[in-house]
PDB file of C-alpha atoms in Angstrom:
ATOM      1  CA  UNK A   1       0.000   0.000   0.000  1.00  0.00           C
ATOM      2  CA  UNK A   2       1.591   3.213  -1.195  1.00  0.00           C
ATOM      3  CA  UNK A   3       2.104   5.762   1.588  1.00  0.00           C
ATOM      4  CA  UNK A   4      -0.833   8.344   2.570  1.00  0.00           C
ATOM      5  CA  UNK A   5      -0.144  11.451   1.090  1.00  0.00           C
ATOM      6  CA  UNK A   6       0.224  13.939   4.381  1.00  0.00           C
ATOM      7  CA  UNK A   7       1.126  16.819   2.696  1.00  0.00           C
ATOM      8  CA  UNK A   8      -0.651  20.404   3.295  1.00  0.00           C
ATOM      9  CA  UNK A   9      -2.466  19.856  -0.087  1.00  0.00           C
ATOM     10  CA  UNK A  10      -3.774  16.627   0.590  1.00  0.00           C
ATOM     11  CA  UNK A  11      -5.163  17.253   4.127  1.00  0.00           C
ATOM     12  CA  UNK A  12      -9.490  17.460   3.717  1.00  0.00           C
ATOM     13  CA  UNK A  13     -10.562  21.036   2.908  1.00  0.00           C
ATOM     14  CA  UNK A  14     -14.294  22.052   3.827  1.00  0.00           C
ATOM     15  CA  UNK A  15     -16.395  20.216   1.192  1.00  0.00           C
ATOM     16  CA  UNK A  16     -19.303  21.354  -0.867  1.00  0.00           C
ATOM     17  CA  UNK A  17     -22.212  22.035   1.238  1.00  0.00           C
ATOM     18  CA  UNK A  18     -24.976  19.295   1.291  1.00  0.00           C
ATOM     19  CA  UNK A  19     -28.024  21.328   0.434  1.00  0.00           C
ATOM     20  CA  UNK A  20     -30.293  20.619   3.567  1.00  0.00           C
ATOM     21  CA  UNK A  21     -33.316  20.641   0.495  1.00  0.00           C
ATOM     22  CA  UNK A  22     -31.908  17.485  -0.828  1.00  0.00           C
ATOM     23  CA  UNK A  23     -32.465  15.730   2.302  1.00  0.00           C
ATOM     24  CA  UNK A  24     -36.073  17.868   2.882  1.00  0.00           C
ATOM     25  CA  UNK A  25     -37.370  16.270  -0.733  1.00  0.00           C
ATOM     26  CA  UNK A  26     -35.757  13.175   0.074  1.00  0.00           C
ATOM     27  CA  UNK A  27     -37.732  13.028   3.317  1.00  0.00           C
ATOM     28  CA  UNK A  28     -41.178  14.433   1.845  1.00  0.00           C
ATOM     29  CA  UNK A  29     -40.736  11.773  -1.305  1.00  0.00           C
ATOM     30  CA  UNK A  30     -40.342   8.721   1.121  1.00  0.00           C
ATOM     31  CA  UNK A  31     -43.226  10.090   2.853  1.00  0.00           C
ATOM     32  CA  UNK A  32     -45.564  10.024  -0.205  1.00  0.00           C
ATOM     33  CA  UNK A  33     -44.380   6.704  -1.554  1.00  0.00           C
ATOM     34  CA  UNK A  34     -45.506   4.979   1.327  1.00  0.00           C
ATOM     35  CA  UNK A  35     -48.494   6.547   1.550  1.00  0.00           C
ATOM     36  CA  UNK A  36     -49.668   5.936  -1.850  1.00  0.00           C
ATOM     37  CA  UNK A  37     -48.703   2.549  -1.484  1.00  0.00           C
ATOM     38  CA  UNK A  38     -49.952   2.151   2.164  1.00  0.00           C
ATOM     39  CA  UNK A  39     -53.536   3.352   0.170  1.00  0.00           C
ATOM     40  CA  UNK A  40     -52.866   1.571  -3.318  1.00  0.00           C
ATOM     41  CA  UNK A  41     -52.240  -1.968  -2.665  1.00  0.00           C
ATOM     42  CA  UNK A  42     -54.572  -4.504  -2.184  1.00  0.00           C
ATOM     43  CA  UNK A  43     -54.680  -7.260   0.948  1.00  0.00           C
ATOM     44  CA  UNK A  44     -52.368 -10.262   0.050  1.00  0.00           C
ATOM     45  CA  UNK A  45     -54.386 -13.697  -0.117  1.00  0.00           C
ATOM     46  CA  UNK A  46     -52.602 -15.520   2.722  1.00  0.00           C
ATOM     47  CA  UNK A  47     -50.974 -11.923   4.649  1.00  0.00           C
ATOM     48  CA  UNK A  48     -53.744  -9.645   4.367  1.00  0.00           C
ATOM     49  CA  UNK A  49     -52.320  -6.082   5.210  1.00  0.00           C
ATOM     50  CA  UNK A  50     -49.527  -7.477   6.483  1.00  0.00           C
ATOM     51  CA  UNK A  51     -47.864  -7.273   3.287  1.00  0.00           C
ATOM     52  CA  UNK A  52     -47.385  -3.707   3.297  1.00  0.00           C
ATOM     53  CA  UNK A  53     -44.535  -4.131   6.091  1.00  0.00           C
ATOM     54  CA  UNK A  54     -42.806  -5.087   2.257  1.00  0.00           C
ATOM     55  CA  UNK A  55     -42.155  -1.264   1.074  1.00  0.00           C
ATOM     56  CA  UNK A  56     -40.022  -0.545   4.278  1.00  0.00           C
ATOM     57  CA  UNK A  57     -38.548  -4.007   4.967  1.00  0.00           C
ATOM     58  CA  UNK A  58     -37.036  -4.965   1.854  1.00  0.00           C
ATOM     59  CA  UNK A  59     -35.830  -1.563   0.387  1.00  0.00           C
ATOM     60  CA  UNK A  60     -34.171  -1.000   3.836  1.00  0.00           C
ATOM     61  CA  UNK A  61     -32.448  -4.847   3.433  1.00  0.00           C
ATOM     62  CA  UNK A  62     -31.532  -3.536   0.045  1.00  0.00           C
ATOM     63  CA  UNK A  63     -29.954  -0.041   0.686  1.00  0.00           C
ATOM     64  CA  UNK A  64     -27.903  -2.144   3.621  1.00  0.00           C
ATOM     65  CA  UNK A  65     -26.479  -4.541   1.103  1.00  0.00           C
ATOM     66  CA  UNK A  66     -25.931  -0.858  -0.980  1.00  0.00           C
ATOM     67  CA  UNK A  67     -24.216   0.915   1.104  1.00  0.00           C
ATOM     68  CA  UNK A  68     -22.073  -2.367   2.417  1.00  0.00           C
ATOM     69  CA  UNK A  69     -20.979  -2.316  -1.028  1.00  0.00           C
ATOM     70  CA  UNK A  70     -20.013   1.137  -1.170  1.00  0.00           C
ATOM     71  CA  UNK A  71     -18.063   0.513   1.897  1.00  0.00           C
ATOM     72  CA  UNK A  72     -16.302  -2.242  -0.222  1.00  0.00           C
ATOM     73  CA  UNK A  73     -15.632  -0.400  -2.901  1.00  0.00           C
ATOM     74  CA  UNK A  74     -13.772   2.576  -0.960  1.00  0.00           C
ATOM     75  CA  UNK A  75     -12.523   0.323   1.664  1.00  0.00           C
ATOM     76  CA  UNK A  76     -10.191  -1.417  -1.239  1.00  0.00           C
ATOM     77  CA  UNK A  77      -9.912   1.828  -2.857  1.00  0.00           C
ATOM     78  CA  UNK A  78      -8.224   3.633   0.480  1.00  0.00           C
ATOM     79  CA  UNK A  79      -5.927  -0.198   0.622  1.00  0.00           C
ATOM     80  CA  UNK A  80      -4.966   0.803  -2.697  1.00  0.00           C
ATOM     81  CA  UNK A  81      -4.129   4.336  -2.763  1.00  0.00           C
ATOM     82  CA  UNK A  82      -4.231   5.724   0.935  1.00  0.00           C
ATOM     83  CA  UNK A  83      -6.381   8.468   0.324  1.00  0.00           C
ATOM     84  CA  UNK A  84      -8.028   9.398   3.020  1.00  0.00           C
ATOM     85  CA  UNK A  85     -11.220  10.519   1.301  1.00  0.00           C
ATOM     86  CA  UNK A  86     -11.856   7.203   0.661  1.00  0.00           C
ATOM     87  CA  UNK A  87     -11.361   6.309   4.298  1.00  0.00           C
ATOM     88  CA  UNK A  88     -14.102   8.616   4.807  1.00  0.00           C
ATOM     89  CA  UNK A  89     -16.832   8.227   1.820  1.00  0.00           C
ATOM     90  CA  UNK A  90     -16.501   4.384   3.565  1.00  0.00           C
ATOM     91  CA  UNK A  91     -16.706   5.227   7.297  1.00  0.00           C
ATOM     92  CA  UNK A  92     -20.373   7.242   6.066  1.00  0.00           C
ATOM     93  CA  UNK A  93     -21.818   4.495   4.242  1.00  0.00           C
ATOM     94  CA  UNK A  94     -20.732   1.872   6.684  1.00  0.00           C
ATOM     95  CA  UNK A  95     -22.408   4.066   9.838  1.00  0.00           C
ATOM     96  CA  UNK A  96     -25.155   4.734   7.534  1.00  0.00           C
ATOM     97  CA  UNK A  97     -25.427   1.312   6.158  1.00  0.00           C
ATOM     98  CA  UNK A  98     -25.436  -0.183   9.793  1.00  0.00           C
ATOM     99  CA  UNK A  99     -28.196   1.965  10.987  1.00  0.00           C
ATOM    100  CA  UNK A 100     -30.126   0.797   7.611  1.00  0.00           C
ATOM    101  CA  UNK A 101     -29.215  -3.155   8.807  1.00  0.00           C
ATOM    102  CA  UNK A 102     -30.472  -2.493  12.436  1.00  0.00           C
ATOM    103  CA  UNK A 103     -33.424  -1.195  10.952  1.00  0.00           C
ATOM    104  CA  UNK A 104     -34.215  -4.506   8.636  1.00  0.00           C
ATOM    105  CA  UNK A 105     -33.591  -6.402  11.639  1.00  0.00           C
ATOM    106  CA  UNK A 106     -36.361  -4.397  13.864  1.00  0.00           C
ATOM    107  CA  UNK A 107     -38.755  -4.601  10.786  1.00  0.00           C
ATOM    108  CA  UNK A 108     -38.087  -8.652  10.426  1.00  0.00           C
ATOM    109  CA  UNK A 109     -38.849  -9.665  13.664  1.00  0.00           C
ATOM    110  CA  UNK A 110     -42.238  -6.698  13.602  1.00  0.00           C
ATOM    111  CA  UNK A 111     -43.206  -8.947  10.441  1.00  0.00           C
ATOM    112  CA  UNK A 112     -42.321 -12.307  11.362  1.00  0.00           C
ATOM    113  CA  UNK A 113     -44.303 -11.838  14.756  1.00  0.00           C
ATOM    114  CA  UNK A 114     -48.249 -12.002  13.463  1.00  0.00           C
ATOM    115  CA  UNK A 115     -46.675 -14.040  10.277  1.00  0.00           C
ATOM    116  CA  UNK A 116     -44.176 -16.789  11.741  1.00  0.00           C
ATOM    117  CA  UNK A 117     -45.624 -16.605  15.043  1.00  0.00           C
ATOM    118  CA  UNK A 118     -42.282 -16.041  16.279  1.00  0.00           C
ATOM    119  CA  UNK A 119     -40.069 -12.556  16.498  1.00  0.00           C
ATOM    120  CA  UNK A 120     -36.980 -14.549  16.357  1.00  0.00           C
ATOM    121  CA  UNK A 121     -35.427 -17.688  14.764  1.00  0.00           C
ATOM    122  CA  UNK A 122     -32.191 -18.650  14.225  1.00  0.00           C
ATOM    123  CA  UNK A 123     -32.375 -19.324  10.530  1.00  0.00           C
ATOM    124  CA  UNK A 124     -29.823 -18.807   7.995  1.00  0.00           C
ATOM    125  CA  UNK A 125     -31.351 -15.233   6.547  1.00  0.00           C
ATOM    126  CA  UNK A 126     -31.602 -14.136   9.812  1.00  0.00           C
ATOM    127  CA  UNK A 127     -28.889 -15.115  11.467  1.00  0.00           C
ATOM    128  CA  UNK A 128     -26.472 -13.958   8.559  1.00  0.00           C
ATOM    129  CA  UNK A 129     -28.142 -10.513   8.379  1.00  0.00           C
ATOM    130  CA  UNK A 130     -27.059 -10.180  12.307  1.00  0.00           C
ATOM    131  CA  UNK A 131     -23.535 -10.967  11.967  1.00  0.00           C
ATOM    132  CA  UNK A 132     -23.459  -8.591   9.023  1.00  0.00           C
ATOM    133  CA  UNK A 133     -24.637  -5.985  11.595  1.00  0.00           C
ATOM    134  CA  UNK A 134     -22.285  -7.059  14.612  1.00  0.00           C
ATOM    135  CA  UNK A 135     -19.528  -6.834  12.141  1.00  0.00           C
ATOM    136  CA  UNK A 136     -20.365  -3.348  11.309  1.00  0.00           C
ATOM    137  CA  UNK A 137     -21.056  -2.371  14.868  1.00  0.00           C
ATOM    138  CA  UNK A 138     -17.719  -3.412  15.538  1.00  0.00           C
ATOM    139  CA  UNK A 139     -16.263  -1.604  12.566  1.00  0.00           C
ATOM    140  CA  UNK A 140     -18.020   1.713  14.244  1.00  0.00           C
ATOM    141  CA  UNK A 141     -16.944   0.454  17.763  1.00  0.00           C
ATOM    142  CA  UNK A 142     -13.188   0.052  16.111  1.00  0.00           C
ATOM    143  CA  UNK A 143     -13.160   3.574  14.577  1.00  0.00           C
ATOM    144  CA  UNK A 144     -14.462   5.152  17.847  1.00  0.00           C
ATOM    145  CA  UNK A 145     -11.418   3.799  20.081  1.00  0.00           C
ATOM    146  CA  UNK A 146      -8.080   3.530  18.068  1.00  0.00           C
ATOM    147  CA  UNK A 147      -6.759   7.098  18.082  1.00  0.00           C
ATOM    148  CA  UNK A 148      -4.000   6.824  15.290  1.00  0.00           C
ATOM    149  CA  UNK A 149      -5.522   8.210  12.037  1.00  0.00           C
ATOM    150  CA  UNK A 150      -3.615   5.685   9.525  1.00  0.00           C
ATOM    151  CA  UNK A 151      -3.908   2.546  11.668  1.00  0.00           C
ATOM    152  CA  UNK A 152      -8.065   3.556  12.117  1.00  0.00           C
ATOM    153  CA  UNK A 153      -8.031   3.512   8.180  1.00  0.00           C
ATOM    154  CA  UNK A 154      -5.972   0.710   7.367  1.00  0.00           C
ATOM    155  CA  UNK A 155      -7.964  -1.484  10.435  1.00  0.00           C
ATOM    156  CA  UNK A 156     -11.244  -0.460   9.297  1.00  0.00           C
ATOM    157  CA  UNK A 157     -10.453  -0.399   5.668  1.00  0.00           C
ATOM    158  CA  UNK A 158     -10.184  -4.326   6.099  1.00  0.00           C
ATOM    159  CA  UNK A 159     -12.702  -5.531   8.299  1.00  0.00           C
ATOM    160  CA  UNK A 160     -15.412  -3.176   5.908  1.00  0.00           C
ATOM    161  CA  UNK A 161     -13.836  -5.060   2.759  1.00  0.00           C
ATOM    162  CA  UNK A 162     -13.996  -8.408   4.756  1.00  0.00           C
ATOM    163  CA  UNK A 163     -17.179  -7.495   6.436  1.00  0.00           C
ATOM    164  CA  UNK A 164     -18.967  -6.805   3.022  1.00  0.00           C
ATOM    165  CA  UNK A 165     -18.474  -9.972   2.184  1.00  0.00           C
ATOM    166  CA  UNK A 166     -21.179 -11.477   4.155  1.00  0.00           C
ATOM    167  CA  UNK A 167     -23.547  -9.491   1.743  1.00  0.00           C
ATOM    168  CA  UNK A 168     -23.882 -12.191  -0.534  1.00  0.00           C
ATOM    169  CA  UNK A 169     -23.869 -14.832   2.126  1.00  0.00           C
ATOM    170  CA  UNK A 170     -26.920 -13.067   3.141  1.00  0.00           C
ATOM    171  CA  UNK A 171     -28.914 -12.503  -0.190  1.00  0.00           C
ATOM    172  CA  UNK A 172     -28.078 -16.027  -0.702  1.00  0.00           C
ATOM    173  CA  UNK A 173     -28.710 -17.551   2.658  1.00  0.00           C
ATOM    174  CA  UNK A 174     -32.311 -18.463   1.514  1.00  0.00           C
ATOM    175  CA  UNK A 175     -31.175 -20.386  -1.751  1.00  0.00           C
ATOM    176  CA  UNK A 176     -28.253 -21.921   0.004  1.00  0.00           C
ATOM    177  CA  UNK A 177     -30.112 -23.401   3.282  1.00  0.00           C
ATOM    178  CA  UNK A 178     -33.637 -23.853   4.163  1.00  0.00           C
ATOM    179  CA  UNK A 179     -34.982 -20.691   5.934  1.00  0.00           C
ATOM    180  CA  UNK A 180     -38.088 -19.465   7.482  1.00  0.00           C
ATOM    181  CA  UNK A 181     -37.841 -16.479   5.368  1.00  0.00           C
ATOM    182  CA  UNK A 182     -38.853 -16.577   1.820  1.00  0.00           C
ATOM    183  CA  UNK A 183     -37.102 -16.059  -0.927  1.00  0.00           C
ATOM    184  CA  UNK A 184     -35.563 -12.798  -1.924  1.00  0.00           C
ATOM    185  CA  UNK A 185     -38.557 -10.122  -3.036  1.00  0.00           C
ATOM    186  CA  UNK A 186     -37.917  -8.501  -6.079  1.00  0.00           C
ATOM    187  CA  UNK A 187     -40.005  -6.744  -8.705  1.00  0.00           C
ATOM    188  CA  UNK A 188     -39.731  -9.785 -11.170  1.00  0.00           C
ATOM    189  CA  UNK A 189     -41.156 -12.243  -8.271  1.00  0.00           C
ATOM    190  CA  UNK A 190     -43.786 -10.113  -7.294  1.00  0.00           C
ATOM    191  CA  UNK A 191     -47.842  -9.990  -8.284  1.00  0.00           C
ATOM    192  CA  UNK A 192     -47.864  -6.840 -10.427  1.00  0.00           C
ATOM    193  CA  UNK A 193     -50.233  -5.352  -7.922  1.00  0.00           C
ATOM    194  CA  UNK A 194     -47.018  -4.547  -5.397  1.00  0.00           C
ATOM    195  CA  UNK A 195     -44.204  -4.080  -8.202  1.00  0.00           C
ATOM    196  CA  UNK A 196     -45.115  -0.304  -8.483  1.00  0.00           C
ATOM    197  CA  UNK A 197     -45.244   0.318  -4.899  1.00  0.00           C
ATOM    198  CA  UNK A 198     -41.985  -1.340  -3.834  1.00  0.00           C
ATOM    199  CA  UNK A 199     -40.415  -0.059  -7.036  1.00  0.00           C
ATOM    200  CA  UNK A 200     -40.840   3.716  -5.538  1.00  0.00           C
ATOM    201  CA  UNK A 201     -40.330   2.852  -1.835  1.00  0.00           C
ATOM    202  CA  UNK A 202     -36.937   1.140  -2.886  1.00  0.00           C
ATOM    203  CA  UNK A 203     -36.031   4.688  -4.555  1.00  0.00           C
ATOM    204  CA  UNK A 204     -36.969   6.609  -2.336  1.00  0.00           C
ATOM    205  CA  UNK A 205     -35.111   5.117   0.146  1.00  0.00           C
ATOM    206  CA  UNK A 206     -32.068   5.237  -2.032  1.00  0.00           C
ATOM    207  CA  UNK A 207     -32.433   8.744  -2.050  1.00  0.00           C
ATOM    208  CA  UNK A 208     -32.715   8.896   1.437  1.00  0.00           C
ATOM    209  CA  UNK A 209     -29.702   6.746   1.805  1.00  0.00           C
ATOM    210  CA  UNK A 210     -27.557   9.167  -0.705  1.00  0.00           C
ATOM    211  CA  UNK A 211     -28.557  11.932   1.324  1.00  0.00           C
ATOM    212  CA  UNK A 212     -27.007  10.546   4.804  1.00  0.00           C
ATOM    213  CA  UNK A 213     -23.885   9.172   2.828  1.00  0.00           C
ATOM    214  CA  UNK A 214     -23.124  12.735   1.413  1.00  0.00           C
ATOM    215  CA  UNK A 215     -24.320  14.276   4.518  1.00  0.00           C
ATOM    216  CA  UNK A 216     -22.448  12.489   6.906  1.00  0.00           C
ATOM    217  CA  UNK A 217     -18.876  12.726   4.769  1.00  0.00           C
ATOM    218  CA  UNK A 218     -19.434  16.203   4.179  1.00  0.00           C
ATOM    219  CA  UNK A 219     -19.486  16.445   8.699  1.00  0.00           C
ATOM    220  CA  UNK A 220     -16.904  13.769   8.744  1.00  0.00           C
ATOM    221  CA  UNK A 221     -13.798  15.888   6.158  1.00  0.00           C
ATOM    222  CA  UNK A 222     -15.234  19.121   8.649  1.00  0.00           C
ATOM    223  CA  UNK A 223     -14.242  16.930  11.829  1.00  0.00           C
ATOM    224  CA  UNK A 224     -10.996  15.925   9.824  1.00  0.00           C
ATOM    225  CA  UNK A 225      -9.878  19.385   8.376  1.00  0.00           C
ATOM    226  CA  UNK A 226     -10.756  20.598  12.239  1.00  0.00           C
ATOM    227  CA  UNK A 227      -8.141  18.029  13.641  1.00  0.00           C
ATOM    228  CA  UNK A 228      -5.609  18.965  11.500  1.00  0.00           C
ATOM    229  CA  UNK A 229      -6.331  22.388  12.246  1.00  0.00           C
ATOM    230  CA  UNK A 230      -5.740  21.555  15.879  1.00  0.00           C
ATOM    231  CA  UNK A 231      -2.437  19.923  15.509  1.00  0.00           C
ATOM    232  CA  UNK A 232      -0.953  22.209  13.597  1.00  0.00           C
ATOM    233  CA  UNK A 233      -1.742  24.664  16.306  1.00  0.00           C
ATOM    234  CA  UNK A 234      -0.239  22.645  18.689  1.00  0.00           C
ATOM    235  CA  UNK A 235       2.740  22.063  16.955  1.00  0.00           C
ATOM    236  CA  UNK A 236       2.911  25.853  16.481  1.00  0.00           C
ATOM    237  CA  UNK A 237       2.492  26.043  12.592  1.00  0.00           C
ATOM    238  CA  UNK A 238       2.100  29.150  11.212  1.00  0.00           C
TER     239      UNK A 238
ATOM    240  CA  UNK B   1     -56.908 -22.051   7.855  1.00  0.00           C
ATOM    241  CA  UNK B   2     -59.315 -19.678   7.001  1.00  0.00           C
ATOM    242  CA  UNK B   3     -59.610 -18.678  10.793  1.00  0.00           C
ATOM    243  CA  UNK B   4     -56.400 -18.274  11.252  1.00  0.00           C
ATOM    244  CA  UNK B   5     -55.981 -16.035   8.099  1.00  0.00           C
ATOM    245  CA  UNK B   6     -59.101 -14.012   9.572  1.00  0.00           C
ATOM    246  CA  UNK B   7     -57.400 -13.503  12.849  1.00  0.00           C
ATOM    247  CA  UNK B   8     -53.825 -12.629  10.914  1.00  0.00           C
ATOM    248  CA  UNK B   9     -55.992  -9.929   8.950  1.00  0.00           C
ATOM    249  CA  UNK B  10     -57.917  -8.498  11.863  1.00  0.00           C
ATOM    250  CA  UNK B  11     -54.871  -8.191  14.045  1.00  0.00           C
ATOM    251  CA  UNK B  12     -52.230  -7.258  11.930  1.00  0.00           C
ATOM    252  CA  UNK B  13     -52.448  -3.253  11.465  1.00  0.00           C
ATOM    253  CA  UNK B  14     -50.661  -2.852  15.200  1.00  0.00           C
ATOM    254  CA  UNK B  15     -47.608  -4.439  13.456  1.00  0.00           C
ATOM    255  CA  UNK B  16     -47.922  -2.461  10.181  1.00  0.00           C
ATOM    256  CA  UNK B  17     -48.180   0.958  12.182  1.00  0.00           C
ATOM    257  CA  UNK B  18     -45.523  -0.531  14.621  1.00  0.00           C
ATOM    258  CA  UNK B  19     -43.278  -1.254  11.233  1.00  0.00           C
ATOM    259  CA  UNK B  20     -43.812   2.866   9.643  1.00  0.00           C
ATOM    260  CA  UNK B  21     -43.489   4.211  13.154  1.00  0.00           C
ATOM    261  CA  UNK B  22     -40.057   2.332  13.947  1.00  0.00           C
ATOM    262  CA  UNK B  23     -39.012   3.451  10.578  1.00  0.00           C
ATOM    263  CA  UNK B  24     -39.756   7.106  10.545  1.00  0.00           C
ATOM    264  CA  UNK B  25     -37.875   7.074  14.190  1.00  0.00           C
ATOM    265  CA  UNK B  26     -34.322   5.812  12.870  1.00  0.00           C
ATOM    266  CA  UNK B  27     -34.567   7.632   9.279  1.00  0.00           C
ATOM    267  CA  UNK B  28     -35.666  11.293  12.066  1.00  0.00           C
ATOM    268  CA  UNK B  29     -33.341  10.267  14.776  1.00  0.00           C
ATOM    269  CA  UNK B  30     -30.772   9.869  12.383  1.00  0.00           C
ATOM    270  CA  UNK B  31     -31.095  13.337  10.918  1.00  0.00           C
ATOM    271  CA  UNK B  32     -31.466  15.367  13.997  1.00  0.00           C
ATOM    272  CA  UNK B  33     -27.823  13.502  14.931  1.00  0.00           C
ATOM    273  CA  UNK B  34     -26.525  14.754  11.611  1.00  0.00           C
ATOM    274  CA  UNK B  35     -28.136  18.085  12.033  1.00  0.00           C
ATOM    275  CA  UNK B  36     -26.076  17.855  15.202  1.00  0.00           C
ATOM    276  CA  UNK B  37     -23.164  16.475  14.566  1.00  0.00           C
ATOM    277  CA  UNK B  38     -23.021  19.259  11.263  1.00  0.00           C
ATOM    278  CA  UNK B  39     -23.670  22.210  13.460  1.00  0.00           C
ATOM    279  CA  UNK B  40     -20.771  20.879  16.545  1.00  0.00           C
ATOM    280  CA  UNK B  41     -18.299  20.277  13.449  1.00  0.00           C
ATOM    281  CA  UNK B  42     -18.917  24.275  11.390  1.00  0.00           C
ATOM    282  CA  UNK B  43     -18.384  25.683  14.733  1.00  0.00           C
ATOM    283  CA  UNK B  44     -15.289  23.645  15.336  1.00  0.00           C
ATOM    284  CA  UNK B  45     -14.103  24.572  11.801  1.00  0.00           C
ATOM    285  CA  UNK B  46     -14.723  28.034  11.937  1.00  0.00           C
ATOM    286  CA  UNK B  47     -13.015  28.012  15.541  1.00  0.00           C
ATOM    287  CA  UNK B  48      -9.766  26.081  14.670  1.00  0.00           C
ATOM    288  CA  UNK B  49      -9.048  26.204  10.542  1.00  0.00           C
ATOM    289  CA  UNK B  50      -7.493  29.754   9.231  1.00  0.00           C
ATOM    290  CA  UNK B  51      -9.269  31.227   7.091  1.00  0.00           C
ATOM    291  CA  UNK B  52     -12.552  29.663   7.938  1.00  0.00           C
ATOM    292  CA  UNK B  53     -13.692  33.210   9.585  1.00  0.00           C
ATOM    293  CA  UNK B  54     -13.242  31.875  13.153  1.00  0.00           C
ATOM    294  CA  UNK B  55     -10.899  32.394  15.676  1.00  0.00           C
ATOM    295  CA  UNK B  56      -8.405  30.695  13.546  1.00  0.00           C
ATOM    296  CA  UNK B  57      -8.432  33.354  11.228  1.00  0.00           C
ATOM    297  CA  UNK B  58      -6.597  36.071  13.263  1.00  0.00           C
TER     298      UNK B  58
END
């Protein structure tokens, strides 16, 4: 891994500003795709109403697997390069993407309650979608107590690629083993009467999602440029 | 089985509201600690980088 680049140049200026309207019509559009299709879709045959838990469950199982893979995807890039934007844009999406997974987790076990019977079982979907979360958690729990900026990045930098790897594992947990939970929802598996309204949820979630991402980098290079700031003082830099 | 369906249909909107209101909690929770976070680090920026208009500028 090449050297980080520490020079003046290279240390995090103050980004662009997030404009706090992205994340306003972000907000307003998730709220009016689940209500039209809170209103719009019809009672399943064997769920009922139940169903509808669908537009929040599985778009927030998807934008977890999402931003797990961003986290990939800059995790190898900072391994790479030693940039440590990278180390950053994957930090975001792996706090945001662990808040999405608790969040799949808590809507699971609401939905498998009146439909299992049961708010927990150790099956393969579930049980794979929790160590994906405890491996996050401890990729947030591992950034929050190792002090030294370029052993943080490198640490974390692994354990996100190597924790992103479970993704899979988990979308394929219910092919792979017998599970409890069904097989993966998608538009193609669906009756045509939810397509539409998990179509929009699952976008509007993404845009959601984006908004965090960008939000929470754009705080995190502040934080960053901040510390530098800081240590240059101390170290009496002009 | 259709009893059981009947009762899974007459008792399920507690869960569905329980399912939107958990979400809307974490997606608003979530965003007041970024509002947060975004307003402790522009102060700390303004106080510490040169430049920035802050005490760090003198």
């Amino acid at each position: 891994m090449p050297a980080p680049d520490r020079s003046l140049d290279a240390r995090p200026a103050r980004p662009p500003r997030t404009s706090p309207w992205m994340g306003v019509a972000a907000i307003l559009v998730l709220a009016a795709t689940q209500a039209y299709s809170i209103s719009t879709s019809p009672a399943e045959g064997d769920m009922g109403h139940l169903q509808k838990i669908m537009y929040v469950h599985v778009p927030a199982a998807w934008m977890t697997f999402l931003a797990f893979f961003v986290v990939l995807v800059f995790s190898v890039k900072y391994l790479w390069k030693g940039r440590e934007d990278d180390d950053l844009v994957a930090a975001s999406a792996a706090e945001v993407g662990a808040t999405l997974n608790g969040l799949t987790l808590v809507l699971g076990m609401i939905w498998g309650r009146p439909a299992w019977g049961v708010w927990w079982v150790w099956d393969a979907r579930l049980t794979s979608t929790l160590v994906l979360f405890l491996i996050f958690a401890g990729y947030l729990a591992l950034r929050a107590f190792v002090d030294d900026e370029q052993q943080r990045a490198r640490w974390s930098a692994a354990v996100g690629a190597i924790g992103a790897i479970n993704v899979p594992i988990v979308y394929m947990s219910v092919k792979w083993w017998r599970t409890l939970h069904q097989p993966p929802s998608s538009p193609a598996t669906l009756d045509p009467a939810y397509t539409m309204g998990l179509r929009i949820n699952a976008f509007a979630l993404l845009f959601v999602m984006i908004f965090f991402i960008r939000k929470r980098y754009e705080i995190a290079r502040l934080e960053r440029a901040a510390e530098h700031a800081a240590e240059a003082a101390a170290l009496g830099a002009p | 089985m259709t009893g059981i369906v009947d009762d899974i249909v007459a008792s399920n909107w507690s869960f569905i509201y329980a399912a939107y209101g958990v979400t809307w909690v974490v997606i608003l929770g979530y965003l007041v600690r970024l509002v947060r976070a975004g307003a402790r680090a522009n102060a700390d920026y303004a106080r510490l980088v040169p430049g920035a208009g802050g005490e760090g500028a003198r």
